[in-house]
Tab-separated table of C-alpha atoms in Angstrom:
chain	number	residue	atom	x	y	z
V	1	MET	CA	0.045	-0.017	0.007
V	2	LYS	CA	1.364	3.325	-1.005
V	3	HIS	CA	1.549	6.111	1.492
V	4	LEU	CA	-0.523	9.221	0.917
V	5	VAL	CA	1.227	12.261	2.341
V	6	ILE	CA	-0.451	15.610	2.130
V	7	THR	CA	0.766	18.885	3.637
V	8	ILE	CA	-0.903	22.162	3.098
V	9	ALA	CA	0.741	25.535	3.854
V	10	LEU	CA	-1.756	28.342	4.109
V	11	PHE	CA	0.349	30.834	5.948
V	12	LEU	CA	3.839	31.268	7.259
V	13	PRO	CA	4.450	29.751	10.667
V	14	THR	CA	4.498	32.105	13.631
V	15	MET	CA	8.015	32.657	14.974
V	16	LEU	CA	8.408	30.764	18.233
V	17	PHE	CA	10.800	33.065	20.003
V	18	ALA	CA	9.910	36.580	21.159
V	19	GLN	CA	12.282	39.493	20.923
V	20	ASN	CA	13.583	38.707	24.364
V	21	ASN	CA	14.536	35.166	23.174
V	22	THR	CA	12.265	33.575	25.746
V	23	PRO	CA	10.911	30.295	24.225
V	24	SER	CA	7.237	30.201	23.481
V	25	GLU	CA	5.009	27.535	25.026
V	26	LEU	CA	3.597	24.802	22.881
V	27	THR	CA	0.722	22.460	23.593
V	28	PHE	CA	0.709	18.887	22.321
V	29	ALA	CA	-2.391	16.665	22.459
V	30	THR	CA	-3.815	13.282	21.721
V	31	TYR	CA	-7.457	12.439	21.279
V	32	ASN	CA	-9.263	9.181	20.393
V	33	VAL	CA	-12.171	10.775	18.704
V	34	SER	CA	-14.114	7.645	17.740
V	35	MET	CA	-14.767	9.042	14.294
V	36	GLU	CA	-15.225	5.651	12.561
V	37	ALA	CA	-18.237	4.344	10.734
V	38	GLU	CA	-19.684	2.174	13.430
V	39	ASN	CA	-19.993	5.180	15.607
V	40	TYR	CA	-22.709	6.730	13.373
V	41	VAL	CA	-24.892	3.811	12.313
V	42	PRO	CA	-27.013	1.257	14.237
V	43	LYS	CA	-25.125	-1.658	15.707
V	44	GLY	CA	-24.814	-4.484	13.245
V	45	THR	CA	-25.239	-2.369	10.081
V	46	LYS	CA	-23.771	-4.292	7.174
V	47	ASP	CA	-21.532	-3.065	4.386
V	48	ILE	CA	-20.202	0.050	6.160
V	49	SER	CA	-17.144	1.859	5.114
V	50	GLU	CA	-15.396	5.258	5.326
V	51	GLN	CA	-18.303	6.678	3.360
V	52	VAL	CA	-20.296	6.954	6.530
V	53	LEU	CA	-17.759	9.396	7.946
V	54	ILE	CA	-17.459	11.267	4.613
V	55	LYS	CA	-21.211	11.963	4.831
V	56	GLU	CA	-21.055	13.205	8.470
V	57	LEU	CA	-18.085	15.482	7.664
V	58	ALA	CA	-19.827	16.887	4.578
V	59	SER	CA	-22.863	17.901	6.567
V	60	GLY	CA	-20.890	20.065	8.864
V	61	THR	CA	-23.593	19.645	11.514
V	62	ASN	CA	-23.039	16.308	13.227
V	63	PRO	CA	-23.526	17.165	16.919
V	64	GLN	CA	-21.016	14.661	18.163
V	65	ILE	CA	-18.308	15.968	15.776
V	66	ARG	CA	-19.107	19.533	16.726
V	67	ASN	CA	-18.500	18.686	20.355
V	68	ILE	CA	-15.204	17.048	19.501
V	69	ALA	CA	-14.274	20.195	17.484
V	70	ARG	CA	-15.371	22.443	20.428
V	71	ILE	CA	-13.132	20.499	22.811
V	72	ILE	CA	-10.141	20.871	20.453
V	73	LYS	CA	-10.907	24.606	20.014
V	74	THR	CA	-11.074	24.941	23.824
V	75	VAL	CA	-7.720	23.304	24.491
V	76	ARG	CA	-6.149	24.806	21.293
V	77	PRO	CA	-3.185	22.341	20.859
V	78	ASP	CA	-0.423	23.273	18.428
V	79	VAL	CA	-0.083	19.669	17.359
V	80	ILE	CA	-2.745	16.989	17.938
V	81	LEU	CA	-3.064	13.333	17.004
V	82	LEU	CA	-6.574	12.020	16.263
V	83	ASN	CA	-6.984	8.292	16.756
V	84	GLU	CA	-9.868	6.380	15.286
V	85	PHE	CA	-10.407	8.872	12.417
V	86	ASP	CA	-11.262	6.636	9.477
V	87	TYR	CA	-8.815	6.739	6.554
V	88	ILE	CA	-10.258	8.761	3.707
V	89	ALA	CA	-8.104	8.836	0.682
V	90	ASP	CA	-9.287	12.190	-0.603
V	91	PRO	CA	-8.336	14.800	2.016
V	92	LYS	CA	-11.000	17.204	0.710
V	93	GLN	CA	-13.584	14.670	1.866
V	94	GLY	CA	-11.660	13.774	5.093
V	95	VAL	CA	-9.187	15.646	7.092
V	96	LEU	CA	-9.552	18.874	5.136
V	97	GLN	CA	-13.312	18.780	5.442
V	98	PHE	CA	-13.008	18.293	9.226
V	99	VAL	CA	-10.756	21.295	9.489
V	100	LYS	CA	-12.896	23.425	7.164
V	101	ALA	CA	-16.368	22.583	8.403
V	102	TYR	CA	-15.727	21.980	12.035
V	103	LEU	CA	-12.508	23.601	13.217
V	104	ASN	CA	-12.208	26.706	10.960
V	105	VAL	CA	-15.543	28.173	12.213
V	106	ASP	CA	-16.593	30.030	15.341
V	107	SER	CA	-19.304	27.913	16.959
V	108	ASP	CA	-20.908	27.226	20.288
V	109	GLY	CA	-18.983	30.011	21.866
V	110	ALA	CA	-15.597	28.626	20.722
V	111	LYS	CA	-13.148	30.518	18.599
V	112	ALA	CA	-12.124	28.875	15.291
V	113	ILE	CA	-8.809	27.224	15.081
V	114	ASP	CA	-6.648	26.370	11.960
V	115	TYR	CA	-4.348	23.534	11.177
V	116	PRO	CA	-2.736	24.258	7.838
V	117	TYR	CA	-0.503	21.169	7.967
V	118	TYR	CA	-1.495	17.586	8.421
V	119	TYR	CA	-0.272	14.017	7.916
V	120	TYR	CA	-2.238	10.842	7.246
V	121	SER	CA	-1.652	7.537	5.603
V	122	THR	CA	-3.090	4.083	5.226
V	123	SER	CA	-3.674	1.724	8.177
V	124	ASN	CA	-3.418	-2.027	8.668
V	125	THR	CA	-6.910	-2.093	10.200
V	126	GLY	CA	-9.353	-3.875	7.929
V	127	GLN	CA	-6.642	-4.774	5.475
V	128	PRO	CA	-7.723	-8.299	4.546
V	129	SER	CA	-5.407	-11.238	5.029
V	130	PRO	CA	-5.920	-14.751	3.410
V	131	TYR	CA	-5.356	-16.528	6.767
V	132	ASP	CA	-7.375	-17.626	9.690
V	133	LEU	CA	-5.673	-15.415	12.215
V	134	ASP	CA	-8.115	-16.013	15.063
V	135	ASN	CA	-8.046	-19.761	14.576
V	136	ASN	CA	-11.927	-20.141	14.546
V	137	GLY	CA	-11.688	-22.409	11.530
V	138	LYS	CA	-12.651	-19.756	8.972
V	139	ALA	CA	-10.513	-17.413	6.982
V	140	GLU	CA	-12.937	-14.460	6.832
V	141	ARG	CA	-10.461	-11.791	5.544
V	142	PHE	CA	-11.941	-8.876	7.688
V	143	GLY	CA	-12.545	-8.438	11.414
V	144	ALA	CA	-10.173	-10.594	13.429
V	145	ASP	CA	-8.723	-12.062	10.207
V	146	ALA	CA	-7.634	-8.643	8.938
V	147	TRP	CA	-3.999	-7.632	9.554
V	148	GLY	CA	-5.366	-5.167	12.091
V	149	PHE	CA	-8.936	-5.652	13.400
V	150	GLY	CA	-11.405	-3.789	11.235
V	151	LEU	CA	-14.492	-4.321	9.172
V	152	TYR	CA	-13.121	-2.355	6.204
V	153	PRO	CA	-9.719	-0.908	5.173
V	154	GLY	CA	-8.725	2.086	7.177
V	155	GLN	CA	-11.175	1.754	10.060
V	156	TYR	CA	-9.739	3.255	13.275
V	157	ALA	CA	-6.942	5.064	11.316
V	158	MET	CA	-5.377	8.279	12.472
V	159	VAL	CA	-4.480	11.845	11.441
V	160	LEU	CA	-1.927	14.339	12.722
V	161	LEU	CA	-2.840	18.078	12.687
V	162	SER	CA	-0.212	20.766	13.107
V	163	LYS	CA	0.081	24.515	13.200
V	164	TYR	CA	3.683	24.192	12.012
V	165	PRO	CA	5.195	22.757	8.903
V	166	ILE	CA	5.647	19.069	8.534
V	167	ALA	CA	8.958	17.879	6.908
V	168	THR	CA	7.142	15.417	4.620
V	169	ASP	CA	10.414	14.198	2.995
V	170	GLN	CA	11.639	13.075	6.375
V	171	VAL	CA	8.489	11.243	7.584
V	172	ARG	CA	9.108	7.606	8.415
V	173	THR	CA	6.307	5.108	8.555
V	174	PHE	CA	6.489	1.463	9.905
V	175	GLN	CA	3.160	0.086	8.764
V	176	HIS	CA	4.840	-2.956	7.124
V	177	PHE	CA	7.507	-3.747	9.712
V	178	LYS	CA	7.148	-7.447	10.309
V	179	TRP	CA	6.421	-8.553	13.831
V	180	LYS	CA	8.841	-11.532	13.411
V	181	ASP	CA	11.716	-9.028	12.768
V	182	MET	CA	11.544	-7.619	16.345
V	183	PRO	CA	14.174	-9.391	18.447
V	184	GLY	CA	12.518	-11.282	21.271
V	185	ALA	CA	9.073	-10.794	19.838
V	186	LEU	CA	6.282	-12.272	21.977
V	187	GLN	CA	5.101	-15.074	19.736
V	188	THR	CA	1.613	-16.501	20.489
V	189	LYS	CA	1.337	-20.175	21.283
V	190	LYS	CA	-1.536	-22.762	21.426
V	191	PRO	CA	-2.032	-24.874	24.579
V	192	ASP	CA	0.162	-27.589	23.097
V	193	ASN	CA	2.845	-24.925	22.695
V	194	SER	CA	2.669	-25.008	18.948
V	195	ASP	CA	2.614	-21.670	16.987
V	196	TRP	CA	-0.769	-19.844	17.044
V	197	TYR	CA	-0.130	-18.367	13.578
V	198	ALA	CA	0.549	-20.495	10.524
V	199	PRO	CA	4.187	-20.124	9.436
V	200	GLU	CA	3.190	-18.403	6.184
V	201	ALA	CA	0.977	-15.965	8.050
V	202	TRP	CA	3.689	-15.176	10.701
V	203	GLN	CA	6.137	-14.390	7.889
V	204	GLN	CA	3.821	-11.674	6.642
V	205	PHE	CA	2.420	-10.424	9.899
V	206	PRO	CA	2.854	-6.649	10.525
V	207	LEU	CA	3.742	-5.592	14.056
V	208	SER	CA	1.509	-2.449	13.892
V	209	SER	CA	-2.259	-2.962	14.152
V	210	LYS	CA	-2.756	0.466	12.509
V	211	SER	CA	0.677	2.017	11.872
V	212	HIS	CA	3.615	3.721	13.595
V	213	TRP	CA	4.693	7.103	12.323
V	214	ASP	CA	7.712	9.345	12.951
V	215	VAL	CA	6.444	12.756	11.749
V	216	PRO	CA	9.024	15.553	12.025
V	217	VAL	CA	7.500	18.992	12.564
V	218	LYS	CA	9.565	22.172	12.104
V	219	VAL	CA	9.000	24.688	14.893
V	220	GLY	CA	11.130	27.634	13.986
V	221	ALA	CA	14.665	26.262	13.821
V	222	LYS	CA	13.798	23.214	15.873
V	223	THR	CA	12.660	19.899	14.637
V	224	ILE	CA	10.310	17.848	16.870
V	225	HIS	CA	9.568	14.239	16.038
V	226	PHE	CA	5.992	13.173	16.753
V	227	LEU	CA	5.880	9.381	17.259
V	228	ALA	CA	2.239	8.375	16.641
V	229	SER	CA	0.521	5.045	17.013
V	230	HIS	CA	-2.516	3.186	18.354
V	231	PRO	CA	-1.692	-0.321	19.534
V	232	THR	CA	-4.368	-2.938	19.527
V	233	PRO	CA	-6.496	-3.396	22.661
V	234	PRO	CA	-5.139	-6.239	24.783
V	235	SER	CA	-8.559	-7.887	24.689
V	236	PHE	CA	-11.023	-9.664	22.411
V	237	ASP	CA	-8.914	-12.826	22.330
V	238	GLY	CA	-8.543	-15.927	24.477
V	239	ALA	CA	-6.065	-17.598	26.873
V	240	GLU	CA	-3.408	-17.301	24.168
V	241	ASP	CA	-3.378	-13.429	24.647
V	242	ARG	CA	-2.466	-12.768	21.088
V	243	ASN	CA	-3.766	-9.147	21.263
V	244	GLY	CA	-2.076	-8.607	24.646
V	245	LYS	CA	1.291	-9.692	23.233
V	246	ARG	CA	0.867	-7.587	20.132
V	247	ASN	CA	-0.023	-4.550	22.298
V	248	HIS	CA	3.048	-5.117	24.388
V	249	ASP	CA	5.382	-5.284	21.343
V	250	GLU	CA	3.697	-2.271	19.570
V	251	ILE	CA	4.532	-0.252	22.725
V	252	ARG	CA	7.938	-1.720	23.018
V	253	PHE	CA	8.593	-0.599	19.407
V	254	TRP	CA	8.819	3.071	20.551
V	255	LYS	CA	10.980	2.217	23.527
V	256	ASP	CA	13.535	0.572	21.146
V	257	TYR	CA	13.146	3.303	18.562
V	258	ILE	CA	14.245	6.008	20.992
V	259	SER	CA	16.992	3.922	22.435
V	260	GLY	CA	19.823	4.185	19.949
V	261	GLU	CA	21.401	0.899	19.027
V	262	GLN	CA	18.738	-1.044	20.747
V	263	GLY	CA	16.512	-0.035	17.810
V	264	ALA	CA	19.070	-0.633	15.066
V	265	TYR	CA	16.964	-3.646	13.843
V	266	ILE	CA	14.048	-1.337	12.914
V	267	TYR	CA	13.397	-0.597	9.226
V	268	ASP	CA	10.767	1.742	7.755
V	269	ASP	CA	8.427	1.307	4.807
V	270	LYS	CA	11.103	2.627	2.473
V	271	GLY	CA	13.580	0.064	3.670
V	272	THR	CA	15.744	2.495	5.617
V	273	ARG	CA	17.153	0.975	8.827
V	274	GLY	CA	17.911	2.549	12.209
V	275	SER	CA	16.362	4.244	15.183
V	276	LEU	CA	15.739	7.843	16.100
V	277	ALA	CA	18.839	10.077	16.349
V	278	THR	CA	20.034	10.029	19.979
V	279	ASP	CA	19.837	13.811	20.389
V	280	ALA	CA	16.404	14.247	18.810
V	281	SER	CA	13.478	15.970	20.596
V	282	PHE	CA	10.346	13.882	20.333
V	283	VAL	CA	6.788	13.454	21.668
V	284	ILE	CA	5.152	10.019	21.793
V	285	LEU	CA	1.402	10.377	21.088
V	286	GLY	CA	-1.566	8.041	21.067
V	287	ASP	CA	-4.021	5.676	22.564
V	288	GLN	CA	-1.733	2.969	23.863
V	289	ASN	CA	-4.500	0.811	25.220
V	290	ALA	CA	-2.425	-0.007	28.306
V	291	SER	CA	-1.940	1.333	31.810
V	292	PRO	CA	0.934	0.778	34.259
V	293	ASP	CA	-1.660	0.202	37.059
V	294	GLU	CA	-4.920	-1.170	35.666
V	295	GLY	CA	-6.447	-3.283	32.890
V	296	ASN	CA	-5.247	-6.563	31.315
V	297	ALA	CA	-2.329	-5.420	29.218
V	298	ILE	CA	1.080	-6.984	29.722
V	299	GLY	CA	2.214	-4.267	32.097
V	300	GLU	CA	5.888	-4.373	31.334
V	301	GLY	CA	5.332	-2.859	27.945
V	302	ILE	CA	3.925	0.456	29.066
V	303	LYS	CA	5.822	0.502	32.424
V	304	SER	CA	9.249	0.224	30.626
V	305	LEU	CA	8.164	3.037	28.213
V	306	LEU	CA	7.101	5.420	31.024
V	307	ALA	CA	10.246	4.666	32.950
V	308	HIS	CA	12.547	5.373	30.036
V	309	ALA	CA	15.312	7.818	30.945
V	310	LYS	CA	14.625	9.944	27.814
V	311	ILE	CA	10.848	10.374	28.608
V	312	ASN	CA	9.317	12.948	30.885
V	313	ASN	CA	6.443	11.311	32.738
V	314	ASP	CA	6.999	13.108	36.066
V	315	ALA	CA	3.445	14.334	36.324
V	316	ALA	CA	0.713	12.381	34.559
V	317	PRO	CA	-2.183	14.533	33.084
V	318	ALA	CA	-5.127	14.647	35.430
V	319	SER	CA	-8.718	15.872	35.598
V	320	LYS	CA	-11.520	16.400	38.160
V	321	GLY	CA	-13.987	14.644	35.938
V	322	GLY	CA	-12.061	11.386	36.170
V	323	VAL	CA	-12.045	11.510	39.943
V	324	GLU	CA	-15.803	12.111	40.038
V	325	HIS	CA	-16.483	9.352	37.494
V	326	SER	CA	-14.592	6.735	39.687
V	327	SER	CA	-14.406	8.328	43.152
V	328	SER	CA	-13.189	5.239	44.917
V	329	ASN	CA	-10.377	4.450	42.468
V	330	PRO	CA	-7.030	5.760	43.477
V	331	PHE	CA	-5.891	6.096	39.859
V	332	ALA	CA	-9.026	7.877	38.693
V	333	LYS	CA	-7.465	11.390	38.337
V	334	ASN	CA	-5.294	10.090	35.483
V	335	HIS	CA	-7.915	8.156	33.627
V	336	THR	CA	-8.459	9.089	30.027
V	337	ALA	CA	-11.341	6.850	29.040
V	338	VAL	CA	-14.856	6.325	30.420
V	339	TRP	CA	-14.069	2.650	30.916
V	340	ARG	CA	-11.758	3.749	33.754
V	341	MET	CA	-8.075	3.578	32.715
V	342	ARG	CA	-5.229	5.696	31.627
V	343	ALA	CA	-5.012	4.710	28.005
V	344	ASP	CA	-4.001	7.843	26.088
V	345	TYR	CA	-0.491	9.430	26.314
V	346	VAL	CA	1.464	12.531	25.440
V	347	LEU	CA	4.984	11.825	26.358
V	348	PRO	CA	7.604	14.499	25.595
V	349	SER	CA	11.244	13.753	25.694
V	350	ARG	CA	13.337	15.307	28.389
V	351	ALA	CA	15.720	16.757	25.765
V	352	GLY	CA	14.404	19.966	24.333
V	353	PHE	CA	11.427	20.616	26.597
V	354	LYS	CA	10.396	21.736	30.036
V	355	VAL	CA	6.917	20.582	30.932
V	356	VAL	CA	4.874	23.532	32.379
V	357	ASP	CA	1.347	22.115	32.548
V	358	SER	CA	-0.820	19.113	31.521
V	359	GLY	CA	-4.349	17.859	31.847
V	360	VAL	CA	-7.184	15.630	30.688
V	361	PHE	CA	-10.154	17.474	29.322
V	362	TRP	CA	-12.739	15.992	31.609
V	363	PRO	CA	-14.773	18.706	33.468
V	364	ALA	CA	-16.681	17.510	36.533
V	365	LYS	CA	-20.438	17.999	36.659
V	366	GLY	CA	-21.391	21.634	36.967
V	367	GLU	CA	-18.042	22.908	35.574
V	368	PRO	CA	-17.972	24.741	32.252
V	369	LEU	CA	-18.300	22.466	29.193
V	370	ALA	CA	-19.046	19.393	31.224
V	371	GLU	CA	-21.934	18.735	28.743
V	372	LEU	CA	-19.340	17.923	26.109
V	373	VAL	CA	-18.446	14.716	27.999
V	374	GLU	CA	-21.672	14.004	29.769
V	375	LYS	CA	-22.283	10.719	27.920
V	376	ARG	CA	-20.732	8.530	25.297
V	377	GLU	CA	-22.857	10.064	22.565
V	378	SER	CA	-21.688	13.631	23.546
V	379	SER	CA	-18.245	13.199	21.982
V	380	SER	CA	-16.127	10.125	22.555
V	381	ASP	CA	-15.487	7.382	25.075
V	382	HIS	CA	-11.968	8.823	25.431
V	383	ARG	CA	-10.833	12.230	26.683
V	384	LEU	CA	-8.440	14.611	25.031
V	385	VAL	CA	-5.057	14.577	26.753
V	386	TRP	CA	-2.678	17.579	26.544
V	387	VAL	CA	0.804	18.645	27.756
V	388	ARG	CA	2.131	22.256	27.591
V	389	VAL	CA	5.871	22.654	27.252
V	390	ARG	CA	8.486	25.357	26.971
V	391	LEU	CA	11.259	24.836	24.516
V	392	ASP	CA	14.769	24.668	26.036
């Protein structure tokens, strides 16, 4: 599958340094917006595709999308990753339409916001495989037999929006990196200790359930690498824990990628080998579907990433709404999803940044804009997570 990279420059980027040379503050965010076809049709609807989202974007009036846009316009991040935004090949029907019809307009008391630069590409979700990957006796091509779970190609894909230019010639994608090529990959076994996946399937199996992206953004004279992904949920399987193992290794991928020689085995979709430069400034963004404290993920994956010496995880983003939602849960202030877990992360590198503030957009009842997250249908089952930094 060929990548589709689009970047639009509508105006020159604002200079990041004032006359006194004090670095400006930047806000980075991630948001699982649940903008995929199943979200807009009755459960069990057949033959759905990205055309469902195209229709909702074209209207400019979908109340759920309007609320998502209002949340973004309230937080006003400089760079934001949107998870579960269906892949739409024509940007005029997809990401550009979202920006134009929902973000570029003053609405509901929120001032318009613009993102003249963006990146999107294909996803492994819904890409049919010829194999019976879930071992139910049927090779059904889609769903659990797709290379990443999905009912149609590009379901649950992602988009990066930026106020600053994207170095499109330097973007690295890892959609087709083979799981077997990760040293020490957690291979799935049957109860008799034989391989879960047929040998020919394992040879072709991509690590990433959606994709992994390294998207360099030019902020003045500084380059920031946004490392975007959305690992599979460590659920919807059996005792073999095939999704849990994939989730672990998808998260581990970034740990290796930022670790110099430890990531030397990695190759991108153009065949270029190697990890991120050791002195690079980066931000890891996305719904990781794993928590160091809760849930059924293999905890070592997310724990080792959060503990990495290059990552600043000193203060996890928090909210009052999360505490209210699960008042007896000691981890509730850091929850990012209504199903009570910290799943979504914005993890800046220690190099290049000083964290000055962070949060989860989850107002408690009675607070301004609480209606935007009142129920699942109001916006999403996830919350926008943001971190504000000052450039060193």
